[in-house]
Amino acid sequence: MQCSLRLKKELERFRTQPMSGISCWPTDNLYELKASVMGPDGTPYENGVFYIDIQIPDKYPFIPPSLRFVTPIYHPNVDDSGRICLPTLKSPPQGAWKPNMNLASILVDIQLLMAEPNFNDPLRSELSHEYQVNRDSFMKHAREHTVKHALQSQNELSGASSDSCNQFSRPSVKHAAEVADLPDPKKKRT
């Protein structure tokens, strides 16, 4: 009960206080969310729309959510299956998650990680090595990957328009507004 009330408040905040380049909305089950993060300006991910699946544990916010990139991303801290290596996604003592953190802060952390990879803790050491040894090559490959995977998703959602930020945020507002009408999420869980 506490978890679902907290989630509803967080999703309502996404609707009433939209964040630039970040959206989050529920699926049919309040504990399975979708999010999108725009690639930060000045990075090879710029103008890309990256979708993320979010699984909320029953003990949220005392246990962190599980996030996974659905959109492929060429990044040293994200593996081929979309898992993200980020301290705020892990409970102490290995991680930095705290119950006062929320989905918005995690999605901001992910956007910051896109702009500033953590080379001390890579999931893909070959990409970390490429960045450190041949940054131009890394940037070229990351940009090509973004164009292939993230811009395609953006174009599908916005009707093939490359100017997407305002058009892109519309689905999340609709979904967030519907959260109050969702059935009890505990009844859907197995």
PDB file of C-alpha atoms in Angstrom:
ATOM      1  CA  MET A   1       0.000   0.000   0.000  1.00  0.00           C
ATOM      2  CA  GLN A   2       2.755   2.470   0.964  1.00  0.00           C
ATOM      3  CA  CYS A   3       4.663   1.574  -2.191  1.00  0.00           C
ATOM      4  CA  SER A   4       1.689   2.186  -4.513  1.00  0.00           C
ATOM      5  CA  LEU A   5       0.858   5.516  -2.853  1.00  0.00           C
ATOM      6  CA  ARG A   6       4.433   6.653  -3.215  1.00  0.00           C
ATOM      7  CA  LEU A   7       4.523   5.609  -6.879  1.00  0.00           C
ATOM      8  CA  LYS A   8       1.286   7.421  -7.644  1.00  0.00           C
ATOM      9  CA  LYS A   9       2.695  10.607  -6.102  1.00  0.00           C
ATOM     10  CA  GLU A  10       5.927  10.275  -8.057  1.00  0.00           C
ATOM     11  CA  LEU A  11       4.085   9.702 -11.341  1.00  0.00           C
ATOM     12  CA  GLU A  12       1.788  12.625 -10.627  1.00  0.00           C
ATOM     13  CA  ARG A  13       4.884  14.783 -10.136  1.00  0.00           C
ATOM     14  CA  PHE A  14       6.089  13.808 -13.625  1.00  0.00           C
ATOM     15  CA  ARG A  15       2.756  15.088 -14.951  1.00  0.00           C
ATOM     16  CA  THR A  16       2.548  18.315 -12.951  1.00  0.00           C
ATOM     17  CA  GLN A  17       6.252  19.183 -12.943  1.00  0.00           C
ATOM     18  CA  PRO A  18       7.558  17.926 -16.306  1.00  0.00           C
ATOM     19  CA  MET A  19      11.305  17.516 -16.582  1.00  0.00           C
ATOM     20  CA  SER A  20      13.193  18.542 -19.674  1.00  0.00           C
ATOM     21  CA  GLY A  21      14.017  15.444 -21.699  1.00  0.00           C
ATOM     22  CA  ILE A  22      12.746  12.930 -19.114  1.00  0.00           C
ATOM     23  CA  SER A  23       9.359  11.185 -18.987  1.00  0.00           C
ATOM     24  CA  CYS A  24       7.937   8.296 -16.982  1.00  0.00           C
ATOM     25  CA  TRP A  25       4.578   6.521 -17.117  1.00  0.00           C
ATOM     26  CA  PRO A  26       2.928   3.305 -15.872  1.00  0.00           C
ATOM     27  CA  THR A  27       1.947   0.277 -17.905  1.00  0.00           C
ATOM     28  CA  ASP A  28      -1.131  -1.761 -16.980  1.00  0.00           C
ATOM     29  CA  ASN A  29       0.701  -2.666 -13.785  1.00  0.00           C
ATOM     30  CA  LEU A  30       1.834   0.205 -11.568  1.00  0.00           C
ATOM     31  CA  TYR A  31       4.966  -1.755 -10.640  1.00  0.00           C
ATOM     32  CA  GLU A  32       6.107  -1.964 -14.269  1.00  0.00           C
ATOM     33  CA  LEU A  33       6.894   1.479 -15.610  1.00  0.00           C
ATOM     34  CA  LYS A  34       8.294   2.911 -18.810  1.00  0.00           C
ATOM     35  CA  ALA A  35      10.547   5.933 -19.081  1.00  0.00           C
ATOM     36  CA  SER A  36      12.347   7.886 -21.735  1.00  0.00           C
ATOM     37  CA  VAL A  37      15.490   9.953 -21.520  1.00  0.00           C
ATOM     38  CA  MET A  38      16.671  12.344 -24.208  1.00  0.00           C
ATOM     39  CA  GLY A  39      20.378  12.140 -24.971  1.00  0.00           C
ATOM     40  CA  PRO A  40      22.208  15.088 -23.401  1.00  0.00           C
ATOM     41  CA  ASP A  41      23.320  17.960 -25.627  1.00  0.00           C
ATOM     42  CA  GLY A  42      26.950  17.884 -26.648  1.00  0.00           C
ATOM     43  CA  THR A  43      27.188  14.089 -26.387  1.00  0.00           C
ATOM     44  CA  PRO A  44      27.019  11.418 -29.100  1.00  0.00           C
ATOM     45  CA  TYR A  45      23.540  10.616 -27.707  1.00  0.00           C
ATOM     46  CA  GLU A  46      22.200  14.114 -28.451  1.00  0.00           C
ATOM     47  CA  ASN A  47      18.681  14.123 -29.984  1.00  0.00           C
ATOM     48  CA  GLY A  48      18.289  10.421 -29.262  1.00  0.00           C
ATOM     49  CA  VAL A  49      15.320   9.098 -27.338  1.00  0.00           C
ATOM     50  CA  PHE A  50      16.281   6.207 -25.072  1.00  0.00           C
ATOM     51  CA  TYR A  51      13.514   4.057 -23.603  1.00  0.00           C
ATOM     52  CA  ILE A  52      13.935   2.398 -20.230  1.00  0.00           C
ATOM     53  CA  ASP A  53      11.934  -0.336 -18.482  1.00  0.00           C
ATOM     54  CA  ILE A  54      11.509   0.097 -14.737  1.00  0.00           C
ATOM     55  CA  GLN A  55      10.574  -2.696 -12.332  1.00  0.00           C
ATOM     56  CA  ILE A  56       9.478  -1.558  -8.877  1.00  0.00           C
ATOM     57  CA  PRO A  57      10.058  -4.011  -6.008  1.00  0.00           C
ATOM     58  CA  ASP A  58       7.395  -4.521  -3.335  1.00  0.00           C
ATOM     59  CA  LYS A  59       9.672  -2.910  -0.744  1.00  0.00           C
ATOM     60  CA  TYR A  60      10.258   0.285  -2.741  1.00  0.00           C
ATOM     61  CA  PRO A  61      11.541   2.853  -1.679  1.00  0.00           C
ATOM     62  CA  PHE A  62      13.593   0.819   0.794  1.00  0.00           C
ATOM     63  CA  ILE A  63      14.919  -1.251  -2.114  1.00  0.00           C
ATOM     64  CA  PRO A  64      15.902   0.488  -5.369  1.00  0.00           C
ATOM     65  CA  PRO A  65      14.002  -0.021  -8.600  1.00  0.00           C
ATOM     66  CA  SER A  66      15.506  -2.093 -11.375  1.00  0.00           C
ATOM     67  CA  LEU A  67      16.073  -0.174 -14.611  1.00  0.00           C
ATOM     68  CA  ARG A  68      17.099  -1.477 -18.025  1.00  0.00           C
ATOM     69  CA  PHE A  69      17.652   0.325 -21.298  1.00  0.00           C
ATOM     70  CA  VAL A  70      15.298  -0.990 -23.977  1.00  0.00           C
ATOM     71  CA  THR A  71      16.876   1.213 -26.639  1.00  0.00           C
ATOM     72  CA  PRO A  72      20.375  -0.069 -27.430  1.00  0.00           C
ATOM     73  CA  ILE A  73      23.071   2.375 -26.339  1.00  0.00           C
ATOM     74  CA  TYR A  74      26.804   2.370 -27.005  1.00  0.00           C
ATOM     75  CA  HIS A  75      27.994   3.156 -23.490  1.00  0.00           C
ATOM     76  CA  PRO A  76      30.625   1.615 -21.181  1.00  0.00           C
ATOM     77  CA  ASN A  77      28.227   1.497 -18.202  1.00  0.00           C
ATOM     78  CA  VAL A  78      25.378  -0.255 -20.044  1.00  0.00           C
ATOM     79  CA  ASP A  79      25.711  -3.844 -21.201  1.00  0.00           C
ATOM     80  CA  ASP A  80      24.218  -5.473 -24.306  1.00  0.00           C
ATOM     81  CA  SER A  81      21.072  -6.498 -22.419  1.00  0.00           C
ATOM     82  CA  GLY A  82      20.495  -2.918 -21.205  1.00  0.00           C
ATOM     83  CA  ARG A  83      21.593  -3.380 -17.591  1.00  0.00           C
ATOM     84  CA  ILE A  84      22.968  -0.175 -16.083  1.00  0.00           C
ATOM     85  CA  CYS A  85      25.941   0.087 -13.751  1.00  0.00           C
ATOM     86  CA  LEU A  86      25.097   3.043 -11.521  1.00  0.00           C
ATOM     87  CA  PRO A  87      25.722   3.236  -7.747  1.00  0.00           C
ATOM     88  CA  THR A  88      22.306   4.752  -7.047  1.00  0.00           C
ATOM     89  CA  LEU A  89      20.652   1.628  -8.479  1.00  0.00           C
ATOM     90  CA  LYS A  90      22.224  -0.599  -5.827  1.00  0.00           C
ATOM     91  CA  SER A  91      21.496  -0.923  -2.133  1.00  0.00           C
ATOM     92  CA  PRO A  92      24.263  -0.284   0.408  1.00  0.00           C
ATOM     93  CA  PRO A  93      26.926  -1.365   1.151  1.00  0.00           C
ATOM     94  CA  GLN A  94      27.808  -1.875  -2.557  1.00  0.00           C
ATOM     95  CA  GLY A  95      25.586   0.959  -3.746  1.00  0.00           C
ATOM     96  CA  ALA A  96      24.338   4.404  -2.859  1.00  0.00           C
ATOM     97  CA  TRP A  97      20.538   3.968  -2.960  1.00  0.00           C
ATOM     98  CA  LYS A  98      18.639   5.770  -0.179  1.00  0.00           C
ATOM     99  CA  PRO A  99      14.873   5.633   0.456  1.00  0.00           C
ATOM    100  CA  ASN A 100      14.586   9.406  -0.011  1.00  0.00           C
ATOM    101  CA  MET A 101      15.645   9.004  -3.666  1.00  0.00           C
ATOM    102  CA  ASN A 102      12.952   8.759  -6.314  1.00  0.00           C
ATOM    103  CA  LEU A 103      12.417   7.843  -9.953  1.00  0.00           C
ATOM    104  CA  ALA A 104      13.036  11.391 -11.149  1.00  0.00           C
ATOM    105  CA  SER A 105      16.417  11.543  -9.420  1.00  0.00           C
ATOM    106  CA  ILE A 106      17.397   8.145 -10.843  1.00  0.00           C
ATOM    107  CA  LEU A 107      16.468   9.171 -14.384  1.00  0.00           C
ATOM    108  CA  VAL A 108      18.481  12.385 -13.969  1.00  0.00           C
ATOM    109  CA  ASP A 109      21.417  10.253 -12.757  1.00  0.00           C
ATOM    110  CA  ILE A 110      21.100   8.115 -15.890  1.00  0.00           C
ATOM    111  CA  GLN A 111      21.090  11.191 -18.101  1.00  0.00           C
ATOM    112  CA  LEU A 112      24.198  12.449 -16.293  1.00  0.00           C
ATOM    113  CA  LEU A 113      25.851   9.042 -16.724  1.00  0.00           C
ATOM    114  CA  MET A 114      25.204   9.316 -20.455  1.00  0.00           C
ATOM    115  CA  ALA A 115      27.115  12.610 -20.462  1.00  0.00           C
ATOM    116  CA  GLU A 116      29.877  11.453 -18.110  1.00  0.00           C
ATOM    117  CA  PRO A 117      30.580   7.696 -18.190  1.00  0.00           C
ATOM    118  CA  ASN A 118      32.148   6.100 -15.123  1.00  0.00           C
ATOM    119  CA  PHE A 119      35.316   4.479 -16.435  1.00  0.00           C
ATOM    120  CA  ASN A 120      36.229   3.080 -13.012  1.00  0.00           C
ATOM    121  CA  ASP A 121      33.276   0.660 -13.061  1.00  0.00           C
ATOM    122  CA  PRO A 122      32.440  -0.264 -16.679  1.00  0.00           C
ATOM    123  CA  LEU A 123      30.144  -3.101 -17.699  1.00  0.00           C
ATOM    124  CA  ARG A 124      31.734  -3.066 -21.148  1.00  0.00           C
ATOM    125  CA  SER A 125      35.461  -2.709 -20.657  1.00  0.00           C
ATOM    126  CA  GLU A 126      36.113  -2.692 -24.409  1.00  0.00           C
ATOM    127  CA  LEU A 127      34.078   0.515 -24.782  1.00  0.00           C
ATOM    128  CA  SER A 128      35.802   2.075 -21.786  1.00  0.00           C
ATOM    129  CA  HIS A 129      39.158   1.211 -23.331  1.00  0.00           C
ATOM    130  CA  GLU A 130      38.105   2.603 -26.722  1.00  0.00           C
ATOM    131  CA  TYR A 131      37.036   5.886 -25.107  1.00  0.00           C
ATOM    132  CA  GLN A 132      40.295   6.233 -23.186  1.00  0.00           C
ATOM    133  CA  VAL A 133      42.586   5.221 -26.065  1.00  0.00           C
ATOM    134  CA  ASN A 134      40.731   6.593 -29.111  1.00  0.00           C
ATOM    135  CA  ARG A 135      38.010   9.027 -28.046  1.00  0.00           C
ATOM    136  CA  ASP A 136      37.219  10.046 -31.648  1.00  0.00           C
ATOM    137  CA  SER A 137      36.482   6.439 -32.555  1.00  0.00           C
ATOM    138  CA  PHE A 138      34.267   5.989 -29.488  1.00  0.00           C
ATOM    139  CA  MET A 139      32.324   9.188 -30.265  1.00  0.00           C
ATOM    140  CA  LYS A 140      31.848   8.141 -33.901  1.00  0.00           C
ATOM    141  CA  HIS A 141      30.589   4.663 -32.950  1.00  0.00           C
ATOM    142  CA  ALA A 142      28.324   6.001 -30.189  1.00  0.00           C
ATOM    143  CA  ARG A 143      26.806   8.570 -32.566  1.00  0.00           C
ATOM    144  CA  GLU A 144      26.254   5.966 -35.291  1.00  0.00           C
ATOM    145  CA  HIS A 145      24.592   3.693 -32.721  1.00  0.00           C
ATOM    146  CA  THR A 146      22.374   6.558 -31.557  1.00  0.00           C
ATOM    147  CA  VAL A 147      21.333   7.419 -35.115  1.00  0.00           C
ATOM    148  CA  LYS A 148      20.562   3.770 -35.856  1.00  0.00           C
ATOM    149  CA  HIS A 149      18.613   2.962 -32.675  1.00  0.00           C
ATOM    150  CA  ALA A 150      17.517   6.061 -30.774  1.00  0.00           C
ATOM    151  CA  LEU A 151      16.615   8.425 -33.597  1.00  0.00           C
ATOM    152  CA  GLN A 152      14.580   5.707 -35.276  1.00  0.00           C
ATOM    153  CA  SER A 153      12.478   5.280 -32.118  1.00  0.00           C
ATOM    154  CA  GLN A 154      12.063   9.030 -31.833  1.00  0.00           C
ATOM    155  CA  ASN A 155      10.929   9.347 -35.454  1.00  0.00           C
ATOM    156  CA  GLU A 156       8.368   6.564 -35.068  1.00  0.00           C
ATOM    157  CA  LEU A 157       6.858   8.219 -32.006  1.00  0.00           C
ATOM    158  CA  SER A 158       6.780  11.775 -33.320  1.00  0.00           C
ATOM    159  CA  GLY A 159       5.624  10.959 -36.839  1.00  0.00           C
ATOM    160  CA  ALA A 160       9.092  11.127 -38.465  1.00  0.00           C
ATOM    161  CA  SER A 161       9.776  14.626 -37.192  1.00  0.00           C
ATOM    162  CA  SER A 162      13.289  15.287 -35.967  1.00  0.00           C
ATOM    163  CA  ASP A 163      12.121  18.070 -33.627  1.00  0.00           C
ATOM    164  CA  SER A 164      10.796  15.828 -30.921  1.00  0.00           C
ATOM    165  CA  CYS A 165      11.152  17.020 -27.368  1.00  0.00           C
ATOM    166  CA  ASN A 166       7.711  18.632 -27.038  1.00  0.00           C
ATOM    167  CA  GLN A 167       5.975  16.046 -29.190  1.00  0.00           C
ATOM    168  CA  PHE A 168       7.798  13.291 -27.372  1.00  0.00           C
ATOM    169  CA  SER A 169       6.593  14.229 -23.915  1.00  0.00           C
ATOM    170  CA  ARG A 170       2.897  13.924 -24.760  1.00  0.00           C
ATOM    171  CA  PRO A 171       2.512  10.159 -24.203  1.00  0.00           C
ATOM    172  CA  SER A 172       3.967  10.317 -20.711  1.00  0.00           C
ATOM    173  CA  VAL A 173       1.558  13.050 -19.635  1.00  0.00           C
ATOM    174  CA  LYS A 174      -1.375  10.988 -20.843  1.00  0.00           C
ATOM    175  CA  HIS A 175      -0.141   7.853 -19.097  1.00  0.00           C
ATOM    176  CA  ALA A 176       0.731   9.645 -15.874  1.00  0.00           C
ATOM    177  CA  ALA A 177      -2.713  11.210 -15.748  1.00  0.00           C
ATOM    178  CA  GLU A 178      -4.273   7.745 -15.995  1.00  0.00           C
ATOM    179  CA  VAL A 179      -2.378   6.383 -12.986  1.00  0.00           C
ATOM    180  CA  ALA A 180      -5.139   7.419 -10.601  1.00  0.00           C
ATOM    181  CA  ASP A 181      -7.569   5.195 -12.545  1.00  0.00           C
ATOM    182  CA  LEU A 182      -5.426   2.063 -12.418  1.00  0.00           C
ATOM    183  CA  PRO A 183      -6.802  -0.986 -10.632  1.00  0.00           C
ATOM    184  CA  ASP A 184      -5.124  -2.086  -7.444  1.00  0.00           C
ATOM    185  CA  PRO A 185      -1.646  -3.170  -8.628  1.00  0.00           C
ATOM    186  CA  LYS A 186      -1.337  -5.845  -5.937  1.00  0.00           C
ATOM    187  CA  LYS A 187      -4.175  -7.787  -7.565  1.00  0.00           C
ATOM    188  CA  LYS A 188      -2.210  -8.035 -10.832  1.00  0.00           C
ATOM    189  CA  ARG A 189       1.018  -9.232  -9.269  1.00  0.00           C
ATOM    190  CA  THR A 190       1.813 -12.923  -9.109  1.00  0.00           C
TER     191      THR A 190
END
